[in-house]
mmCIF file of C-alpha atoms in Angstrom:
data_model
loop_
_atom_site.group_PDB
_atom_site.id
_atom_site.type_symbol
_atom_site.label_atom_id
_atom_site.label_comp_id
_atom_site.label_asym_id
_atom_site.label_seq_id
_atom_site.Cartn_x
_atom_site.Cartn_y
_atom_site.Cartn_z
ATOM 1 C CA UNK A 235 117.027 -30.354 10.490
ATOM 2 C CA UNK A 236 117.680 -26.610 10.384
ATOM 3 C CA UNK A 237 116.887 -24.919 7.104
ATOM 4 C CA UNK A 238 119.754 -23.908 4.875
ATOM 5 C CA UNK A 239 119.395 -20.152 4.491
ATOM 6 C CA UNK A 240 120.307 -19.021 0.986
ATOM 7 C CA UNK A 241 120.407 -15.383 -0.074
ATOM 8 C CA UNK A 242 120.204 -14.423 -3.731
ATOM 9 C CA UNK A 243 121.754 -11.070 -4.547
ATOM 10 C CA UNK A 244 120.135 -9.953 -7.802
ATOM 11 C CA UNK A 245 116.770 -11.382 -8.809
ATOM 12 C CA UNK A 246 116.798 -11.211 -12.588
ATOM 13 C CA UNK A 247 116.342 -14.176 -14.898
ATOM 14 C CA UNK A 248 119.304 -16.097 -13.468
ATOM 15 C CA UNK A 249 118.382 -15.449 -9.850
ATOM 16 C CA UNK A 250 114.781 -16.480 -10.403
ATOM 17 C CA UNK A 251 115.820 -19.640 -12.248
ATOM 18 C CA UNK A 252 118.233 -20.728 -9.524
ATOM 19 C CA UNK A 253 115.692 -19.971 -6.797
ATOM 20 C CA UNK A 254 113.012 -21.989 -8.582
ATOM 21 C CA UNK A 255 115.262 -25.020 -8.878
ATOM 22 C CA UNK A 256 116.464 -24.875 -5.286
ATOM 23 C CA UNK A 257 112.930 -24.590 -3.931
ATOM 24 C CA UNK A 258 111.778 -27.592 -5.961
ATOM 25 C CA UNK A 259 114.740 -29.658 -4.749
ATOM 26 C CA UNK A 260 114.165 -29.016 -1.048
ATOM 27 C CA UNK A 261 112.945 -31.948 1.038
ATOM 28 C CA UNK A 262 111.871 -32.553 4.626
ATOM 29 C CA UNK A 263 115.384 -33.836 5.296
ATOM 30 C CA UNK A 264 116.990 -30.898 3.516
ATOM 31 C CA UNK A 265 114.729 -27.837 3.871
ATOM 32 C CA UNK A 266 115.727 -24.473 2.460
ATOM 33 C CA UNK A 267 114.818 -20.847 3.055
ATOM 34 C CA UNK A 268 115.565 -18.398 0.256
ATOM 35 C CA UNK A 269 115.670 -14.621 0.545
ATOM 36 C CA UNK A 270 116.529 -12.097 -2.128
ATOM 37 C CA UNK A 271 117.559 -8.491 -2.517
ATOM 38 C CA UNK A 272 117.690 -6.640 -5.808
ATOM 39 C CA UNK A 273 118.497 -2.965 -6.302
ATOM 40 C CA UNK A 274 115.328 -2.660 -8.411
ATOM 41 C CA UNK A 275 112.974 -3.911 -5.688
ATOM 42 C CA UNK A 276 112.214 -0.453 -4.220
ATOM 43 C CA UNK A 277 111.008 0.747 -7.634
ATOM 44 C CA UNK A 278 107.250 0.492 -8.059
ATOM 45 C CA UNK A 279 107.548 -0.017 -11.812
ATOM 46 C CA UNK A 280 110.562 -2.332 -12.049
ATOM 47 C CA UNK A 281 110.353 -3.875 -8.600
ATOM 48 C CA UNK A 282 106.738 -5.069 -8.777
ATOM 49 C CA UNK A 283 107.407 -7.848 -11.332
ATOM 50 C CA UNK A 284 110.371 -9.064 -9.265
ATOM 51 C CA UNK A 285 108.252 -9.132 -6.119
ATOM 52 C CA UNK A 286 105.503 -11.021 -7.937
ATOM 53 C CA UNK A 287 108.035 -13.562 -9.224
ATOM 54 C CA UNK A 288 109.468 -14.027 -5.734
ATOM 55 C CA UNK A 289 106.029 -14.584 -4.249
ATOM 56 C CA UNK A 290 105.214 -17.166 -6.915
ATOM 57 C CA UNK A 291 108.443 -19.093 -6.308
ATOM 58 C CA UNK A 292 108.221 -18.825 -2.526
ATOM 59 C CA UNK A 293 111.183 -16.513 -2.023
ATOM 60 C CA UNK A 294 111.199 -13.810 0.640
ATOM 61 C CA UNK A 295 112.157 -10.328 -0.550
ATOM 62 C CA UNK A 296 114.078 -8.145 1.891
ATOM 63 C CA UNK A 297 114.457 -4.393 2.085
ATOM 64 C CA UNK A 298 118.217 -3.954 1.905
ATOM 65 C CA UNK A 299 121.578 -5.658 1.441
ATOM 66 C CA UNK A 300 122.089 -5.600 5.204
ATOM 67 C CA UNK A 301 118.904 -7.584 5.765
ATOM 68 C CA UNK A 302 119.925 -10.158 3.166
ATOM 69 C CA UNK A 303 123.292 -10.560 4.883
ATOM 70 C CA UNK A 304 121.650 -11.270 8.232
ATOM 71 C CA UNK A 305 119.266 -13.809 6.677
ATOM 72 C CA UNK A 306 121.826 -15.918 4.798
ATOM 73 C CA UNK A 307 124.284 -18.740 5.442
ATOM 74 C CA UNK A 308 125.209 -18.717 1.742
ATOM 75 C CA UNK A 309 124.866 -15.737 -0.600
ATOM 76 C CA UNK A 310 124.750 -16.232 -4.358
ATOM 77 C CA UNK A 311 125.666 -13.100 -6.300
ATOM 78 C CA UNK A 312 123.744 -13.120 -9.587
ATOM 79 C CA UNK A 313 123.870 -9.509 -10.709
ATOM 80 C CA UNK A 314 124.962 -8.015 -14.027
ATOM 81 C CA UNK A 315 128.597 -8.149 -15.087
ATOM 82 C CA UNK A 316 129.012 -4.408 -14.577
ATOM 83 C CA UNK A 317 127.542 -4.504 -11.050
ATOM 84 C CA UNK A 318 129.551 -7.431 -9.701
ATOM 85 C CA UNK A 319 132.032 -5.435 -7.617
ATOM 86 C CA UNK A 320 129.457 -2.781 -6.718
ATOM 87 C CA UNK A 321 127.178 -5.477 -5.270
ATOM 88 C CA UNK A 322 130.046 -6.992 -3.286
ATOM 89 C CA UNK A 323 130.892 -3.581 -1.823
ATOM 90 C CA UNK A 324 127.271 -3.102 -0.805
ATOM 91 C CA UNK A 325 127.197 -6.479 0.908
ATOM 92 C CA UNK A 326 130.636 -6.538 2.567
ATOM 93 C CA UNK A 327 129.973 -4.111 5.467
ATOM 94 C CA UNK A 328 126.973 -6.168 6.570
ATOM 95 C CA UNK A 329 128.051 -9.725 5.899
ATOM 96 C CA UNK A 330 128.021 -12.056 8.889
ATOM 97 C CA UNK A 331 131.461 -13.428 9.716
ATOM 98 C CA UNK A 332 132.048 -16.768 8.023
ATOM 99 C CA UNK A 333 129.177 -16.475 5.527
ATOM 100 C CA UNK A 334 129.926 -18.140 2.198
ATOM 101 C CA UNK A 335 129.644 -15.713 -0.723
ATOM 102 C CA UNK A 336 129.462 -17.303 -4.181
ATOM 103 C CA UNK A 337 130.278 -14.882 -7.007
ATOM 104 C CA UNK A 338 128.456 -16.343 -10.036
ATOM 105 C CA UNK A 339 128.935 -13.369 -12.337
ATOM 106 C CA UNK A 340 130.721 -13.497 -15.695
ATOM 107 C CA UNK A 341 133.772 -11.365 -14.991
ATOM 108 C CA UNK A 342 137.523 -11.502 -15.484
ATOM 109 C CA UNK A 343 139.811 -13.307 -13.014
ATOM 110 C CA UNK A 344 141.046 -9.917 -11.821
ATOM 111 C CA UNK A 345 137.517 -8.788 -11.042
ATOM 112 C CA UNK A 346 136.829 -12.075 -9.258
ATOM 113 C CA UNK A 347 139.848 -11.448 -7.061
ATOM 114 C CA UNK A 348 138.706 -7.888 -6.321
ATOM 115 C CA UNK A 349 135.291 -9.202 -5.265
ATOM 116 C CA UNK A 350 136.932 -11.841 -3.077
ATOM 117 C CA UNK A 351 139.149 -9.257 -1.365
ATOM 118 C CA UNK A 352 136.116 -7.068 -0.709
ATOM 119 C CA UNK A 353 134.074 -9.882 0.815
ATOM 120 C CA UNK A 354 136.989 -11.234 2.843
ATOM 121 C CA UNK A 355 137.695 -7.776 4.255
ATOM 122 C CA UNK A 356 134.107 -7.731 5.504
ATOM 123 C CA UNK A 357 134.508 -11.073 7.265
ATOM 124 C CA UNK A 358 132.888 -13.306 4.648
ATOM 125 C CA UNK A 359 134.369 -16.239 2.781
ATOM 126 C CA UNK A 360 134.446 -15.805 -0.983
ATOM 127 C CA UNK A 361 134.188 -18.534 -3.605
ATOM 128 C CA UNK A 362 134.039 -17.848 -7.331
ATOM 129 C CA UNK A 363 131.816 -19.683 -9.790
ATOM 130 C CA UNK A 364 132.069 -19.925 -13.558
ATOM 131 C CA UNK A 365 128.630 -20.747 -14.957
ATOM 132 C CA UNK A 366 129.235 -22.996 -17.953
ATOM 133 C CA UNK A 367 125.798 -23.183 -19.585
ATOM 134 C CA UNK A 368 122.447 -21.384 -19.778
ATOM 135 C CA UNK A 369 120.939 -20.898 -16.319
ATOM 136 C CA UNK A 370 117.242 -20.823 -17.360
ATOM 137 C CA UNK A 371 117.616 -24.211 -19.047
ATOM 138 C CA UNK A 372 119.145 -26.030 -16.057
ATOM 139 C CA UNK A 373 118.205 -23.715 -13.159
ATOM 140 C CA UNK A 374 120.290 -24.527 -10.056
ATOM 141 C CA UNK A 375 121.715 -27.617 -11.751
ATOM 142 C CA UNK A 376 123.556 -25.583 -14.363
ATOM 143 C CA UNK A 377 127.182 -26.781 -14.504
ATOM 144 C CA UNK A 378 129.475 -24.546 -12.485
ATOM 145 C CA UNK A 379 133.206 -24.573 -11.907
ATOM 146 C CA UNK A 380 134.173 -23.250 -8.471
ATOM 147 C CA UNK A 381 137.445 -21.930 -7.098
ATOM 148 C CA UNK A 382 138.483 -20.821 -3.637
ATOM 149 C CA UNK A 383 139.677 -22.507 -0.474
ATOM 150 C CA UNK A 384 136.090 -22.875 0.759
ATOM 151 C CA UNK A 385 134.724 -24.253 -2.510
ATOM 152 C CA UNK A 386 134.450 -27.843 -1.330
ATOM 153 C CA UNK A 387 132.569 -26.819 1.803
ATOM 154 C CA UNK A 388 130.105 -24.789 -0.236
ATOM 155 C CA UNK A 389 129.589 -27.685 -2.654
ATOM 156 C CA UNK A 390 128.910 -29.974 0.300
ATOM 157 C CA UNK A 391 126.229 -27.651 1.666
ATOM 158 C CA UNK A 392 124.429 -27.431 -1.684
ATOM 159 C CA UNK A 393 124.982 -31.008 -2.861
ATOM 160 C CA UNK A 394 121.721 -32.331 -1.292
ATOM 161 C CA UNK A 395 119.808 -30.034 -3.657
ATOM 162 C CA UNK A 396 121.314 -31.580 -6.786
ATOM 163 C CA UNK A 397 123.740 -28.879 -7.872
ATOM 164 C CA UNK A 398 126.355 -29.621 -10.534
ATOM 165 C CA UNK A 399 129.419 -27.938 -9.057
ATOM 166 C CA UNK A 400 133.062 -28.940 -9.333
ATOM 167 C CA UNK A 401 136.072 -27.341 -7.682
ATOM 168 C CA UNK A 402 139.070 -26.474 -9.859
ATOM 169 C CA UNK A 403 141.300 -25.440 -6.977
ATOM 170 C CA UNK A 404 141.885 -22.898 -4.233
ATOM 171 C CA UNK A 405 142.972 -19.934 -6.348
ATOM 172 C CA UNK A 406 140.299 -17.328 -7.009
ATOM 173 C CA UNK A 407 140.290 -16.631 -10.749
ATOM 174 C CA UNK A 408 141.021 -20.191 -11.855
ATOM 175 C CA UNK A 409 137.391 -20.945 -12.708
ATOM 176 C CA UNK A 410 136.709 -17.681 -14.516
ATOM 177 C CA UNK A 411 139.864 -18.107 -16.594
ATOM 178 C CA UNK A 412 138.397 -21.314 -18.008
ATOM 179 C CA UNK A 413 135.058 -19.656 -18.748
ATOM 180 C CA UNK A 414 136.565 -16.537 -20.303
ATOM 181 C CA UNK A 415 138.775 -18.566 -22.660
ATOM 182 C CA UNK A 416 135.785 -20.727 -23.646
ATOM 183 C CA UNK A 417 133.704 -17.634 -24.337
ATOM 184 C CA UNK A 418 136.148 -16.494 -27.026
ATOM 185 C CA UNK A 419 134.783 -19.420 -29.032
ATOM 186 C CA UNK A 420 131.173 -19.681 -27.823
ATOM 187 C CA UNK A 421 130.245 -15.993 -27.978
ATOM 188 C CA UNK A 422 132.516 -15.498 -30.986
ATOM 189 C CA UNK A 423 130.472 -18.118 -32.820
ATOM 190 C CA UNK A 424 127.315 -16.112 -32.091
ATOM 191 C CA UNK A 425 128.879 -13.006 -33.595
ATOM 192 C CA UNK A 426 130.244 -14.853 -36.638
ATOM 193 C CA UNK A 427 126.889 -16.474 -37.413
ATOM 194 C CA UNK A 428 125.109 -13.171 -36.899
ATOM 195 C CA UNK A 429 127.371 -11.300 -39.299
ATOM 196 C CA UNK A 430 127.491 -14.121 -41.839
ATOM 197 C CA UNK A 431 123.738 -14.689 -41.965
ATOM 198 C CA UNK A 432 122.745 -11.020 -42.076
ATOM 199 C CA UNK A 433 125.164 -10.575 -44.984
ATOM 200 C CA UNK A 434 123.951 -13.744 -46.718
ATOM 201 C CA UNK A 435 120.290 -12.791 -46.368
ATOM 202 C CA UNK A 436 120.986 -9.280 -47.607
ATOM 203 C CA UNK A 437 122.807 -10.686 -50.648
ATOM 204 C CA UNK A 438 120.132 -13.311 -51.275
ATOM 205 C CA UNK A 439 122.509 -16.277 -50.923
ATOM 206 C CA UNK A 440 121.440 -17.749 -47.567
ATOM 207 C CA UNK A 441 120.345 -21.130 -48.942
ATOM 208 C CA UNK A 442 123.651 -21.590 -50.750
ATOM 209 C CA UNK A 443 125.673 -20.670 -47.659
ATOM 210 C CA UNK A 444 123.739 -23.020 -45.383
ATOM 211 C CA UNK A 445 123.889 -25.843 -47.927
ATOM 212 C CA UNK A 446 127.642 -25.394 -48.200
ATOM 213 C CA UNK A 447 128.038 -25.556 -44.425
ATOM 214 C CA UNK A 448 125.941 -28.732 -44.379
ATOM 215 C CA UNK A 449 128.297 -30.376 -46.866
ATOM 216 C CA UNK A 450 131.436 -29.241 -45.057
ATOM 217 C CA UNK A 451 130.261 -30.220 -41.552
ATOM 218 C CA UNK A 452 127.407 -32.726 -42.024
ATOM 219 C CA UNK A 453 127.250 -33.699 -38.329
ATOM 220 C CA UNK A 454 125.370 -30.466 -37.511
ATOM 221 C CA UNK A 455 121.826 -29.676 -38.594
ATOM 222 C CA UNK A 456 122.788 -26.175 -39.696
ATOM 223 C CA UNK A 457 119.353 -24.589 -40.207
ATOM 224 C CA UNK A 458 118.250 -25.642 -36.723
ATOM 225 C CA UNK A 459 121.599 -24.833 -35.123
ATOM 226 C CA UNK A 460 121.809 -21.363 -36.652
ATOM 227 C CA UNK A 461 118.201 -20.599 -35.746
ATOM 228 C CA UNK A 462 118.806 -21.498 -32.093
ATOM 229 C CA UNK A 463 122.055 -19.539 -31.922
ATOM 230 C CA UNK A 464 120.518 -16.429 -33.448
ATOM 231 C CA UNK A 465 117.447 -16.704 -31.235
ATOM 232 C CA UNK A 466 119.677 -16.809 -28.161
ATOM 233 C CA UNK A 467 121.719 -13.889 -29.436
ATOM 234 C CA UNK A 468 118.571 -11.829 -29.955
ATOM 235 C CA UNK A 469 117.619 -12.268 -26.297
ATOM 236 C CA UNK A 470 120.999 -12.124 -24.606
ATOM 237 C CA UNK A 471 123.356 -10.081 -26.796
ATOM 238 C CA UNK A 472 123.528 -7.169 -24.359
ATOM 239 C CA UNK A 473 124.604 -9.335 -21.435
ATOM 240 C CA UNK A 474 126.977 -11.298 -23.628
ATOM 241 C CA UNK A 475 128.567 -8.117 -24.979
ATOM 242 C CA UNK A 476 129.380 -7.162 -21.398
ATOM 243 C CA UNK A 477 130.840 -10.595 -20.760
ATOM 244 C CA UNK A 478 133.028 -10.277 -23.841
ATOM 245 C CA UNK A 479 134.438 -7.016 -22.533
ATOM 246 C CA UNK A 480 135.482 -9.023 -19.476
ATOM 247 C CA UNK A 481 136.959 -11.674 -21.773
ATOM 248 C CA UNK A 482 139.028 -8.952 -23.443
ATOM 249 C CA UNK A 483 140.241 -7.849 -20.013
ATOM 250 C CA UNK A 484 141.156 -11.453 -19.204
ATOM 251 C CA UNK A 485 143.232 -11.800 -22.346
ATOM 252 C CA UNK A 486 145.048 -8.568 -21.580
ATOM 253 C CA UNK A 487 145.769 -9.925 -18.086
ATOM 254 C CA UNK A 488 147.339 -12.909 -19.858
ATOM 255 C CA UNK A 489 149.447 -10.577 -22.011
ATOM 256 C CA UNK A 490 147.455 -11.289 -25.190
ATOM 257 C CA UNK A 491 145.806 -9.031 -27.755
ATOM 258 C CA UNK A 492 141.997 -9.532 -27.494
ATOM 259 C CA UNK A 493 141.299 -9.017 -31.198
ATOM 260 C CA UNK A 494 138.408 -11.491 -31.500
ATOM 261 C CA UNK A 495 136.971 -10.766 -28.060
ATOM 262 C CA UNK A 496 136.700 -7.046 -28.770
ATOM 263 C CA UNK A 497 135.194 -7.615 -32.219
ATOM 264 C CA UNK A 498 132.678 -10.056 -30.751
ATOM 265 C CA UNK A 499 131.696 -7.564 -28.068
ATOM 266 C CA UNK A 500 131.095 -4.866 -30.675
ATOM 267 C CA UNK A 501 128.939 -7.112 -32.858
ATOM 268 C CA UNK A 502 126.880 -8.336 -29.889
ATOM 269 C CA UNK A 503 126.435 -4.772 -28.637
ATOM 270 C CA UNK A 504 125.281 -3.777 -32.134
ATOM 271 C CA UNK A 505 122.598 -6.444 -31.901
ATOM 272 C CA UNK A 506 121.540 -5.288 -28.435
ATOM 273 C CA UNK A 507 121.368 -1.652 -29.532
ATOM 274 C CA UNK A 508 118.851 -2.644 -32.216
ATOM 275 C CA UNK A 509 116.379 -3.490 -29.446
ATOM 276 C CA UNK A 510 116.358 -7.200 -30.292
ATOM 277 C CA UNK A 511 115.669 -8.318 -26.716
ATOM 278 C CA UNK A 512 112.697 -5.984 -26.378
ATOM 279 C CA UNK A 513 111.356 -7.002 -29.786
ATOM 280 C CA UNK A 514 111.645 -10.690 -28.864
ATOM 281 C CA UNK A 515 109.719 -10.078 -25.644
ATOM 282 C CA UNK A 516 107.020 -8.081 -27.415
ATOM 283 C CA UNK A 517 106.485 -10.389 -30.403
ATOM 284 C CA UNK A 518 108.391 -13.673 -30.588
ATOM 285 C CA UNK A 519 111.912 -14.994 -30.219
ATOM 286 C CA UNK A 520 113.333 -15.421 -33.739
ATOM 287 C CA UNK A 521 113.669 -19.109 -34.544
ATOM 288 C CA UNK A 522 115.095 -18.898 -38.032
ATOM 289 C CA UNK A 523 117.583 -16.911 -40.058
ATOM 290 C CA UNK A 524 114.799 -15.069 -41.865
ATOM 291 C CA UNK A 525 113.030 -14.066 -38.645
ATOM 292 C CA UNK A 526 116.278 -12.855 -37.108
ATOM 293 C CA UNK A 527 117.200 -10.766 -40.146
ATOM 294 C CA UNK A 528 113.676 -9.359 -40.316
ATOM 295 C CA UNK A 529 114.110 -8.193 -36.717
ATOM 296 C CA UNK A 530 117.511 -6.709 -37.542
ATOM 297 C CA UNK A 531 115.960 -4.751 -40.397
ATOM 298 C CA UNK A 532 113.163 -3.546 -38.127
ATOM 299 C CA UNK A 533 115.744 -2.403 -35.580
ATOM 300 C CA UNK A 534 117.794 -0.588 -38.203
ATOM 301 C CA UNK A 535 114.655 1.105 -39.528
ATOM 302 C CA UNK A 536 113.721 2.223 -36.033
ATOM 303 C CA UNK A 537 117.220 3.629 -35.525
ATOM 304 C CA UNK A 538 117.006 5.547 -38.826
ATOM 305 C CA UNK A 539 113.615 6.996 -37.899
ATOM 306 C CA UNK A 540 114.914 8.081 -34.501
ATOM 307 C CA UNK A 541 117.930 9.807 -36.065
ATOM 308 C CA UNK A 542 115.737 11.529 -38.644
ATOM 309 C CA UNK A 543 113.502 12.883 -35.895
ATOM 310 C CA UNK A 544 116.412 14.423 -33.999
#
């Protein structure tokens, strides 16, 4: 059987995770060939780790968007939120007619439609995906909601590799609307816990707050739950802040005031600006309230020192 040729546009954490899962799921009956292009690949400093990761997984790196287009039957766009439309514009002039382009990025329904128009104008067929859980945890099996008239065909092509994809209809934007509305709660909870626990730790009342939560909602192991949520926020707050800006755009498209979405974005961006992701990579991912707040204090101290030196 001919290999399914999959192109991954953007080879960060999500792209690498999806590629790893797809490669492991390939069989003699359902072989797969994966290629990738990332704007950072030409850089000696930033591109070398991506190239090393690709080699380890068994993914072929290509030299340009045009080369990825020629090498792919399906293209998965896994770039940053801000680069979603830029990446589509880079790909569109080179895309082979009829190629399926799956936009997996966390953007508003309006942005999803703009990407789809761009890809369709180039001769490709665009499908949107709303990724509904953490990609590194589930790799290519992460639950995704798809929308677009070619969604079912794309699901059929990837089904032999164990993907968890469900179509929610033909209209581009339908899947992202579901994700954006969900994110008001999920990312908002990150921001609420972050603000609550930093305040509680600063005031010296953390144990009382957590004990109170345990009494009010006993079904949740609050110390463990909060530790996991704050650890995830430390690593991903920058990306999630960008997603929440898209959530705010979505709510405006619906004619609603994005009060909570905008506040959540600001709090998550505050966390990112403290260098929490870099600190987690250099030392350890915070696993408790105390560790998270210690890292916040270290970030604030570093910011104060930088301002004093100016």
